[in-house]
Tab-separated table of C-alpha atoms and ligand atoms in Angstrom:
chain	number	residue	atom	x	y	z
E	325	UNK	CA	0.113	0.006	-0.042
E	326	UNK	CA	1.164	3.384	-0.704
E	327	UNK	CA	0.283	6.131	1.522
E	328	UNK	CA	0.315	9.645	-0.364
E	329	UNK	CA	0.698	12.646	1.835
E	330	UNK	CA	-0.625	16.148	1.141
E	331	UNK	CA	1.690	18.651	-0.216
E	332	UNK	CA	1.253	20.724	2.900
E	333	UNK	CA	2.075	17.654	5.053
E	334	UNK	CA	4.540	18.515	7.878
E	335	UNK	CA	7.618	16.031	8.850
E	336	UNK	CA	5.583	15.429	12.014
E	337	UNK	CA	2.928	14.165	10.220
E	338	UNK	CA	4.930	11.829	8.101
E	339	UNK	CA	6.547	10.592	11.015
E	340	UNK	CA	3.014	10.102	12.690
E	341	UNK	CA	2.066	7.667	9.523
E	342	UNK	CA	5.457	6.059	9.954
E	343	UNK	CA	4.769	5.427	13.715
E	344	UNK	CA	1.362	4.042	13.009
E	345	UNK	CA	2.358	1.552	10.424
E	346	UNK	CA	5.236	0.403	12.572
E	347	UNK	CA	2.691	-0.135	15.517
E	348	UNK	CA	0.624	-2.302	13.436
E	349	UNK	CA	3.697	-4.262	12.260
E	350	UNK	CA	4.260	-3.010	9.014
E	351	UNK	CA	7.583	-1.622	7.587
E	352	UNK	CA	7.012	2.089	6.318
E	353	UNK	CA	9.081	3.456	3.704
E	354	UNK	CA	8.954	7.221	3.068
E	355	UNK	CA	9.829	8.377	-0.640
E	356	UNK	CA	10.079	12.005	-0.835
E	357	UNK	CA	9.374	13.708	-3.886
E	358	UNK	CA	9.388	17.565	-5.310
E	359	UNK	CA	5.975	17.988	-4.574
E	360	UNK	CA	5.104	15.603	-1.692
E	361	UNK	CA	6.136	12.461	0.227
E	362	UNK	CA	4.851	8.945	-0.418
E	363	UNK	CA	5.056	6.409	2.047
E	364	UNK	CA	5.351	2.843	0.939
E	365	UNK	CA	4.156	0.091	3.271
E	366	UNK	CA	5.427	-3.778	3.166
E	367	UNK	CA	5.450	-6.593	5.507
E	368	UNK	CA	1.928	-7.148	6.176
E	369	UNK	CA	0.670	-10.634	5.701
E	370	UNK	CA	-2.723	-9.924	4.251
E	371	UNK	CA	-4.754	-6.967	3.133
E	372	UNK	CA	-3.954	-3.808	5.128
E	373	UNK	CA	-6.743	-1.971	6.577
E	374	UNK	CA	-6.668	1.492	4.433
E	375	UNK	CA	-9.140	3.162	7.104
E	376	UNK	CA	-6.253	3.397	9.707
E	377	UNK	CA	-4.159	5.769	7.473
E	378	UNK	CA	-6.904	7.513	5.478
E	379	UNK	CA	-7.802	9.939	8.278
E	380	UNK	CA	-4.679	10.714	9.626
E	381	UNK	CA	-3.327	14.244	9.473
E	382	UNK	CA	-1.640	15.253	6.409
E	383	UNK	CA	-2.828	12.197	4.542
E	384	UNK	CA	-4.235	12.738	0.879
E	385	UNK	CA	-4.786	9.316	-0.461
E	386	UNK	CA	-4.197	5.652	0.510
E	387	UNK	CA	-3.636	3.584	-2.981
E	388	UNK	CA	-3.510	-0.043	-2.791
E	389	UNK	CA	-0.783	-1.722	-4.922
E	390	UNK	CA	-1.392	-5.381	-4.226
E	391	UNK	CA	-4.751	-7.531	-4.264
E	392	UNK	CA	-6.594	-8.573	-1.325
E	393	UNK	CA	-6.583	-12.227	-2.764
E	394	UNK	CA	-3.071	-14.019	-2.724
E	395	UNK	CA	-3.472	-17.745	-3.189
E	396	UNK	CA	-5.425	-17.309	-6.616
E	397	UNK	CA	-3.276	-14.757	-7.772
E	398	UNK	CA	-0.654	-15.139	-10.669
E	399	UNK	CA	1.655	-13.002	-8.669
E	400	UNK	CA	1.829	-15.993	-5.979
E	401	UNK	CA	1.514	-18.846	-8.530
E	402	UNK	CA	2.947	-18.111	-11.895
E	403	UNK	CA	2.103	-21.031	-13.795
E	404	UNK	CA	-1.507	-22.273	-14.854
E	405	UNK	CA	-3.245	-24.500	-12.374
E	406	UNK	CA	-4.410	-27.687	-14.274
E	407	UNK	CA	-7.512	-29.136	-12.346
E	408	UNK	CA	-7.866	-32.800	-12.932
E	409	UNK	CA	-11.546	-33.943	-13.013
E	410	UNK	CA	-11.827	-37.649	-12.805
E	411	UNK	CA	-9.059	-37.567	-14.904
E	412	UNK	CA	-9.983	-35.095	-17.284
E	413	UNK	CA	-7.467	-32.067	-17.287
E	414	UNK	CA	-9.251	-28.570	-17.183
E	415	UNK	CA	-6.853	-25.733	-17.789
E	416	UNK	CA	-4.226	-27.123	-19.931
E	417	UNK	CA	-4.087	-27.101	-23.710
E	418	UNK	CA	-7.412	-28.902	-24.444
E	419	UNK	CA	-10.595	-27.112	-24.274
E	420	UNK	CA	-13.056	-28.821	-21.895
E	421	UNK	CA	-16.615	-29.408	-22.766
E	422	UNK	CA	-19.101	-30.029	-19.873
E	423	UNK	CA	-22.463	-30.863	-21.142
E	424	UNK	CA	-25.693	-32.492	-19.726
E	425	UNK	CA	-29.185	-31.483	-18.456
E	426	UNK	CA	-29.913	-28.662	-16.223
E	427	UNK	CA	-31.614	-31.135	-13.792
E	428	UNK	CA	-31.512	-34.880	-13.301
E	429	UNK	CA	-34.941	-35.729	-14.220
E	430	UNK	CA	-35.151	-39.497	-14.358
E	431	UNK	CA	-32.343	-42.424	-14.926
E	432	UNK	CA	-33.767	-42.775	-18.597
E	433	UNK	CA	-33.149	-38.994	-19.363
E	434	UNK	CA	-30.056	-38.466	-17.799
E	435	UNK	CA	-28.335	-41.812	-19.397
E	436	UNK	CA	-29.899	-40.723	-22.773
E	437	UNK	CA	-28.362	-37.231	-22.652
E	438	UNK	CA	-25.099	-38.263	-21.282
E	439	UNK	CA	-24.844	-40.879	-23.957
E	440	UNK	CA	-25.661	-38.370	-26.512
E	441	UNK	CA	-23.315	-35.815	-25.403
E	442	UNK	CA	-20.443	-38.478	-25.098
E	443	UNK	CA	-21.183	-39.403	-28.660
E	444	UNK	CA	-20.636	-36.123	-29.851
E	445	UNK	CA	-17.532	-35.373	-27.929
E	446	UNK	CA	-18.297	-33.995	-24.418
E	447	UNK	CA	-15.608	-34.567	-21.636
E	448	UNK	CA	-17.557	-33.969	-18.386
E	449	UNK	CA	-21.361	-34.586	-17.910
E	450	UNK	CA	-23.331	-31.853	-15.818
E	451	UNK	CA	-26.786	-32.070	-14.425
E	452	UNK	CA	-28.512	-30.956	-10.981
E	453	UNK	CA	-29.424	-33.120	-8.327
E	454	UNK	CA	-30.380	-30.063	-6.249
E	455	UNK	CA	-31.610	-27.449	-7.929
E	456	UNK	CA	-31.566	-23.733	-6.698
E	457	UNK	CA	-34.713	-22.339	-7.885
E	458	UNK	CA	-36.115	-18.840	-7.904
E	459	UNK	CA	-39.498	-20.022	-6.708
E	460	UNK	CA	-40.292	-22.622	-3.949
E	461	UNK	CA	-42.916	-24.190	-6.290
E	462	UNK	CA	-40.707	-25.005	-9.309
E	463	UNK	CA	-38.751	-28.475	-9.446
E	464	UNK	CA	-36.270	-28.643	-6.695
E	465	UNK	CA	-34.426	-31.664	-8.181
E	466	UNK	CA	-34.110	-35.492	-7.085
E	467	UNK	CA	-31.595	-35.259	-4.371
E	468	UNK	CA	-29.824	-38.330	-3.454
E	469	UNK	CA	-31.746	-40.096	-6.215
E	470	UNK	CA	-30.610	-37.930	-8.673
E	471	UNK	CA	-26.839	-38.263	-7.402
E	472	UNK	CA	-27.510	-42.035	-7.702
E	473	UNK	CA	-28.740	-41.315	-11.444
E	474	UNK	CA	-25.727	-39.267	-12.034
E	475	UNK	CA	-23.410	-42.087	-10.796
E	476	UNK	CA	-25.082	-44.590	-12.961
E	477	UNK	CA	-24.799	-42.333	-16.006
E	478	UNK	CA	-21.088	-42.359	-15.321
E	479	UNK	CA	-20.766	-45.966	-15.146
E	480	UNK	CA	-22.656	-46.135	-18.350
E	481	UNK	CA	-20.549	-43.734	-20.403
E	482	UNK	CA	-17.281	-43.253	-18.242
E	483	UNK	CA	-17.917	-39.281	-18.379
E	484	UNK	CA	-16.940	-37.716	-14.798
E	485	UNK	CA	-19.698	-35.987	-13.274
E	486	UNK	CA	-20.147	-32.250	-12.193
E	487	UNK	CA	-23.056	-31.525	-9.679
E	488	UNK	CA	-24.102	-28.652	-7.693
E	489	UNK	CA	-23.940	-28.821	-4.120
E	490	UNK	CA	-26.384	-26.416	-2.372
E	491	UNK	CA	-25.369	-26.396	1.168
E	492	UNK	CA	-22.558	-27.402	3.544
E	493	UNK	CA	-24.578	-30.203	5.245
E	494	UNK	CA	-24.651	-32.468	1.826
E	495	UNK	CA	-21.145	-31.621	0.842
E	496	UNK	CA	-20.057	-35.249	1.881
E	497	UNK	CA	-23.204	-36.914	0.269
E	498	UNK	CA	-22.636	-35.047	-2.944
E	499	UNK	CA	-18.822	-35.774	-2.893
E	500	UNK	CA	-19.326	-39.473	-2.679
E	501	UNK	CA	-21.200	-39.376	-6.147
E	502	UNK	CA	-19.464	-36.226	-7.787
E	503	UNK	CA	-15.897	-35.868	-9.505
E	504	UNK	CA	-16.460	-32.212	-9.219
E	505	UNK	CA	-18.650	-30.055	-6.817
E	506	UNK	CA	-20.473	-27.158	-8.576
E	507	UNK	CA	-20.988	-24.169	-6.344
E	508	UNK	CA	-23.780	-22.102	-7.965
E	509	UNK	CA	-24.076	-18.238	-8.553
E	510	UNK	CA	-26.667	-17.905	-5.875
E	511	UNK	CA	-23.941	-19.296	-3.366
E	512	UNK	CA	-20.766	-17.902	-4.712
E	513	UNK	CA	-20.616	-15.968	-0.995
E	514	UNK	CA	-22.008	-18.782	1.190
E	515	UNK	CA	-18.769	-18.776	3.089
E	516	UNK	CA	-19.599	-21.790	5.306
E	517	UNK	CA	-20.115	-23.660	2.058
E	518	UNK	CA	-17.030	-22.359	0.250
E	519	UNK	CA	-14.931	-23.487	3.296
E	520	UNK	CA	-16.386	-27.005	3.683
E	521	UNK	CA	-16.164	-27.514	-0.156
E	522	UNK	CA	-12.521	-26.509	0.159
E	523	UNK	CA	-11.970	-29.457	2.714
E	524	UNK	CA	-13.803	-32.072	0.796
E	525	UNK	CA	-10.912	-33.058	-1.434
E	526	UNK	CA	-12.930	-32.924	-4.543
E	527	UNK	CA	-12.270	-30.285	-7.455
E	528	UNK	CA	-14.828	-27.277	-7.450
E	529	UNK	CA	-16.395	-25.332	-10.412
E	530	UNK	CA	-17.099	-22.216	-8.685
E	531	UNK	CA	-19.802	-20.281	-10.620
E	532	UNK	CA	-19.610	-16.292	-10.642
E	533	UNK	CA	-22.373	-14.599	-8.566
E	534	UNK	CA	-24.880	-12.569	-10.665
E	535	UNK	CA	-23.666	-9.232	-9.266
E	536	UNK	CA	-20.149	-10.375	-8.094
E	537	UNK	CA	-17.090	-8.123	-9.249
E	538	UNK	CA	-13.916	-9.978	-10.377
E	539	UNK	CA	-12.150	-9.520	-6.924
E	540	UNK	CA	-15.317	-10.845	-4.882
E	541	UNK	CA	-15.237	-13.751	-7.329
E	542	UNK	CA	-11.383	-14.382	-6.629
E	543	UNK	CA	-11.985	-13.842	-2.862
E	544	UNK	CA	-14.683	-16.535	-2.908
E	545	UNK	CA	-12.112	-18.659	-4.536
E	546	UNK	CA	-9.644	-17.735	-2.314
E	547	UNK	CA	-11.823	-19.057	0.646
E	548	UNK	CA	-11.555	-22.541	-0.870
E	549	UNK	CA	-7.881	-22.365	-1.789
E	550	UNK	CA	-7.173	-21.192	1.789
E	551	UNK	CA	-8.652	-24.466	2.791
E	552	UNK	CA	-5.889	-26.283	1.303
E	553	UNK	CA	-7.759	-27.047	-1.931
E	554	UNK	CA	-6.220	-25.509	-5.158
E	555	UNK	CA	-8.490	-27.165	-7.632
E	556	UNK	CA	-10.743	-24.540	-8.286
E	557	UNK	CA	-12.286	-23.994	-11.926
E	558	UNK	CA	-14.030	-20.742	-12.200
E	559	UNK	CA	-17.044	-20.373	-14.169
E	560	UNK	CA	-18.455	-17.088	-15.960
E	561	UNK	CA	-22.336	-17.681	-16.067
E	562	UNK	CA	-23.575	-14.189	-16.740
E	563	UNK	CA	-24.241	-11.210	-14.624
E	564	UNK	CA	-27.358	-9.024	-14.200
E	565	UNK	CA	-27.404	-5.621	-16.316
E	566	UNK	CA	-30.041	-3.527	-18.091
E	567	UNK	CA	-29.877	-5.540	-21.077
E	568	UNK	CA	-33.317	-7.159	-22.060
E	569	UNK	CA	-32.662	-9.715	-24.735
E	570	UNK	CA	-30.918	-12.248	-22.555
E	571	UNK	CA	-31.382	-13.858	-19.609
E	572	UNK	CA	-27.988	-12.557	-18.188
E	573	UNK	CA	-25.185	-10.625	-19.731
E	574	UNK	CA	-22.230	-13.206	-20.455
E	575	UNK	CA	-19.214	-11.056	-19.284
E	576	UNK	CA	-16.750	-12.741	-21.657
E	577	UNK	CA	-13.973	-10.072	-20.975
E	578	UNK	CA	-13.691	-11.635	-17.586
E	579	UNK	CA	-11.772	-14.572	-19.273
E	580	UNK	CA	-8.544	-12.388	-20.094
E	581	UNK	CA	-9.051	-10.621	-16.886
E	582	UNK	CA	-8.797	-13.929	-15.181
E	583	UNK	CA	-6.136	-14.937	-17.242
E	584	UNK	CA	-4.117	-12.190	-16.346
E	585	UNK	CA	-4.496	-11.969	-12.655
E	586	UNK	CA	-5.058	-15.815	-11.782
E	587	UNK	CA	-3.502	-19.089	-12.453
E	588	UNK	CA	-7.096	-20.848	-12.147
E	589	UNK	CA	-8.654	-22.126	-15.031
E	590	UNK	CA	-11.824	-20.251	-16.466
E	591	UNK	CA	-14.935	-21.929	-18.262
E	592	UNK	CA	-17.862	-19.894	-19.625
E	593	UNK	CA	-21.421	-21.284	-19.239
E	594	UNK	CA	-23.270	-19.810	-22.220
E	595	UNK	CA	-26.758	-21.602	-21.585
E	596	UNK	CA	-27.100	-19.584	-18.529
E	597	UNK	CA	-25.294	-16.692	-19.888
E	598	UNK	CA	-27.814	-16.180	-22.482
E	599	UNK	CA	-30.764	-18.185	-21.124
E	600	UNK	CA	-31.752	-18.459	-25.273
E	601	UNK	CA	-30.856	-21.666	-27.111
E	602	UNK	CA	-30.015	-19.788	-30.393
E	603	UNK	CA	-27.312	-17.603	-28.622
E	604	UNK	CA	-25.530	-20.798	-27.026
E	605	UNK	CA	-23.551	-21.784	-29.916
E	606	UNK	CA	-22.253	-18.262	-30.926
E	607	UNK	CA	-21.231	-17.467	-27.389
E	608	UNK	CA	-19.465	-20.984	-27.080
E	609	UNK	CA	-17.456	-20.221	-30.292
E	610	UNK	CA	-16.934	-16.628	-28.604
E	611	UNK	CA	-15.789	-18.158	-25.388
E	612	UNK	CA	-13.120	-20.329	-26.966
E	613	UNK	CA	-11.939	-17.574	-29.137
E	614	UNK	CA	-11.481	-15.227	-25.806
E	615	UNK	CA	-9.191	-18.055	-24.435
E	616	UNK	CA	-11.859	-19.860	-22.351
E	617	UNK	CA	-10.572	-23.224	-20.930
E	618	UNK	CA	-13.653	-24.715	-21.383
E	619	UNK	CA	-17.585	-24.373	-21.793
E	620	UNK	CA	-20.432	-25.830	-20.014
E	621	UNK	CA	-23.435	-26.273	-21.964
E	622	UNK	CA	-27.231	-27.370	-21.095
E	623	UNK	CA	-28.454	-30.258	-23.163
E	624	UNK	CA	-31.767	-31.838	-23.490
E	625	UNK	CA	-33.329	-34.632	-25.749
E	626	UNK	CA	-36.781	-33.101	-25.214
E	627	UNK	CA	-36.305	-29.636	-24.352
E	628	UNK	CA	-39.846	-28.772	-24.350
E	629	UNK	CA	-40.517	-31.098	-21.787
E	630	UNK	CA	-37.529	-30.309	-19.617
E	631	UNK	CA	-38.351	-29.583	-15.698
E	632	UNK	CA	-36.155	-26.714	-15.620
E	633	UNK	CA	-34.331	-24.478	-18.220
E	634	UNK	CA	-35.850	-25.824	-21.405
E	635	UNK	CA	-35.546	-22.582	-23.382
E	636	UNK	CA	-31.816	-22.765	-23.000
E	637	UNK	CA	-31.260	-26.122	-23.672
E	638	UNK	CA	-29.734	-27.803	-26.879
E	639	UNK	CA	-31.041	-30.898	-28.692
E	640	UNK	CA	-28.225	-33.340	-28.919
E	641	UNK	CA	-28.397	-32.540	-32.909
E	642	UNK	CA	-27.792	-28.875	-31.968
E	643	UNK	CA	-24.799	-29.787	-29.738
E	644	UNK	CA	-23.403	-31.944	-32.361
E	645	UNK	CA	-23.347	-28.537	-34.419
E	646	UNK	CA	-21.807	-26.803	-31.659
E	647	UNK	CA	-18.938	-29.181	-31.480
E	648	UNK	CA	-18.252	-29.087	-35.084
E	649	UNK	CA	-18.038	-25.232	-34.918
E	650	UNK	CA	-15.955	-24.893	-31.983
E	651	UNK	CA	-13.349	-27.319	-33.047
E	652	UNK	CA	-11.654	-25.349	-35.596
E	653	UNK	CA	-11.772	-22.339	-33.411
E	654	UNK	CA	-10.106	-24.100	-30.595
E	655	UNK	CA	-7.475	-25.490	-33.083
E	656	UNK	CA	-6.838	-21.789	-34.264
E	657	UNK	CA	-6.263	-20.917	-30.616
E	658	UNK	CA	-3.489	-23.498	-30.496
E	659	UNK	CA	-5.708	-25.660	-28.492
E	660	UNK	CA	-7.443	-29.047	-28.746
E	661	UNK	CA	-10.958	-30.192	-27.953
P	1482	PEP	C1	-26.664	-24.608	-12.911
P	1482	PEP	O1	-25.577	-24.632	-13.520
P	1482	PEP	O2	-27.396	-25.577	-12.885
P	1482	PEP	C2	-27.130	-23.442	-12.436
P	1482	PEP	C3	-28.260	-23.435	-11.559
P	1482	PEP	O3	-26.333	-22.313	-12.728
P	1482	PEP	P1	-26.186	-20.884	-11.934
P	1482	PEP	O4	-25.604	-21.044	-10.627
P	1482	PEP	O5	-25.052	-20.182	-12.758
P	1482	PEP	O6	-27.630	-20.119	-12.245
P	1483	MN	MN1	-30.124	-24.572	-15.721
């Protein structure tokens, strides 16, 4: 942190800032300039409380020069992290495709869709057994039964399973069936869940909250890493804006922003990101062109009968077309798919 003193600050005021910093265990480095003095602070083990300095006499402004997150930052860990989900590497050269229904509805439904997406080249199977629904009257998911169906679909297809965990009390149960725990947008700042998931030993797919800044997103991931679990995949799934032609606004610029600041892989979810089936393939292409490490796409063999998110589900045939279109883009980016 850099404390910039006012042009009229006295040497006593500079000394008082230095003393305050030292009392808090930091080292203070005054840098006299032609117009004013700045004081650099080092030796902190976490974020420095800028409030302790802002109101001291003679202080003009307090400038943060480092980030409040550490373990997720590229500064701390320069190499890309590759997360293995049931043996599938996420964050390496290969672009990963996660596909499946929004919700597990029956054994027949999830196995049919799993086989279809596998046939067309998906690497991981998605599907919710616990569904966070806006209305309490909407389908809430099959719960443990749904988890068993996902395990059966994995046994049938070999696709590792990504599924959502809604609360800290079901982490162990979901982890017993899942290869990767998904933490949804609505739970991005459920700190008890983040900590518990961090202790689960499973990789985590962390979705961005619908009004989360990049820093809040990173700090949510930091909760998981700080529990000793470095296997976090970030997922951009669209944020709330004033745009009215999509369900959410897919903030694709977050892909290069994450890549610059963090070593964690980032995938996108063009299904929830747009909410409309016809926009899913274009935004999948764009995601891969922007450098995303993967995409998560909802697929249903009978979208008109889906119990959740039918309007954004691709049919297996549309998913096959998507896969054909993204292959050349991945290769143009020097990646495989
Ligand atoms: C989902 O992926 O099934 C889901 C509920 O997504 P989100 O948390 O992004 O809304
Ligand atoms: Mn959904």
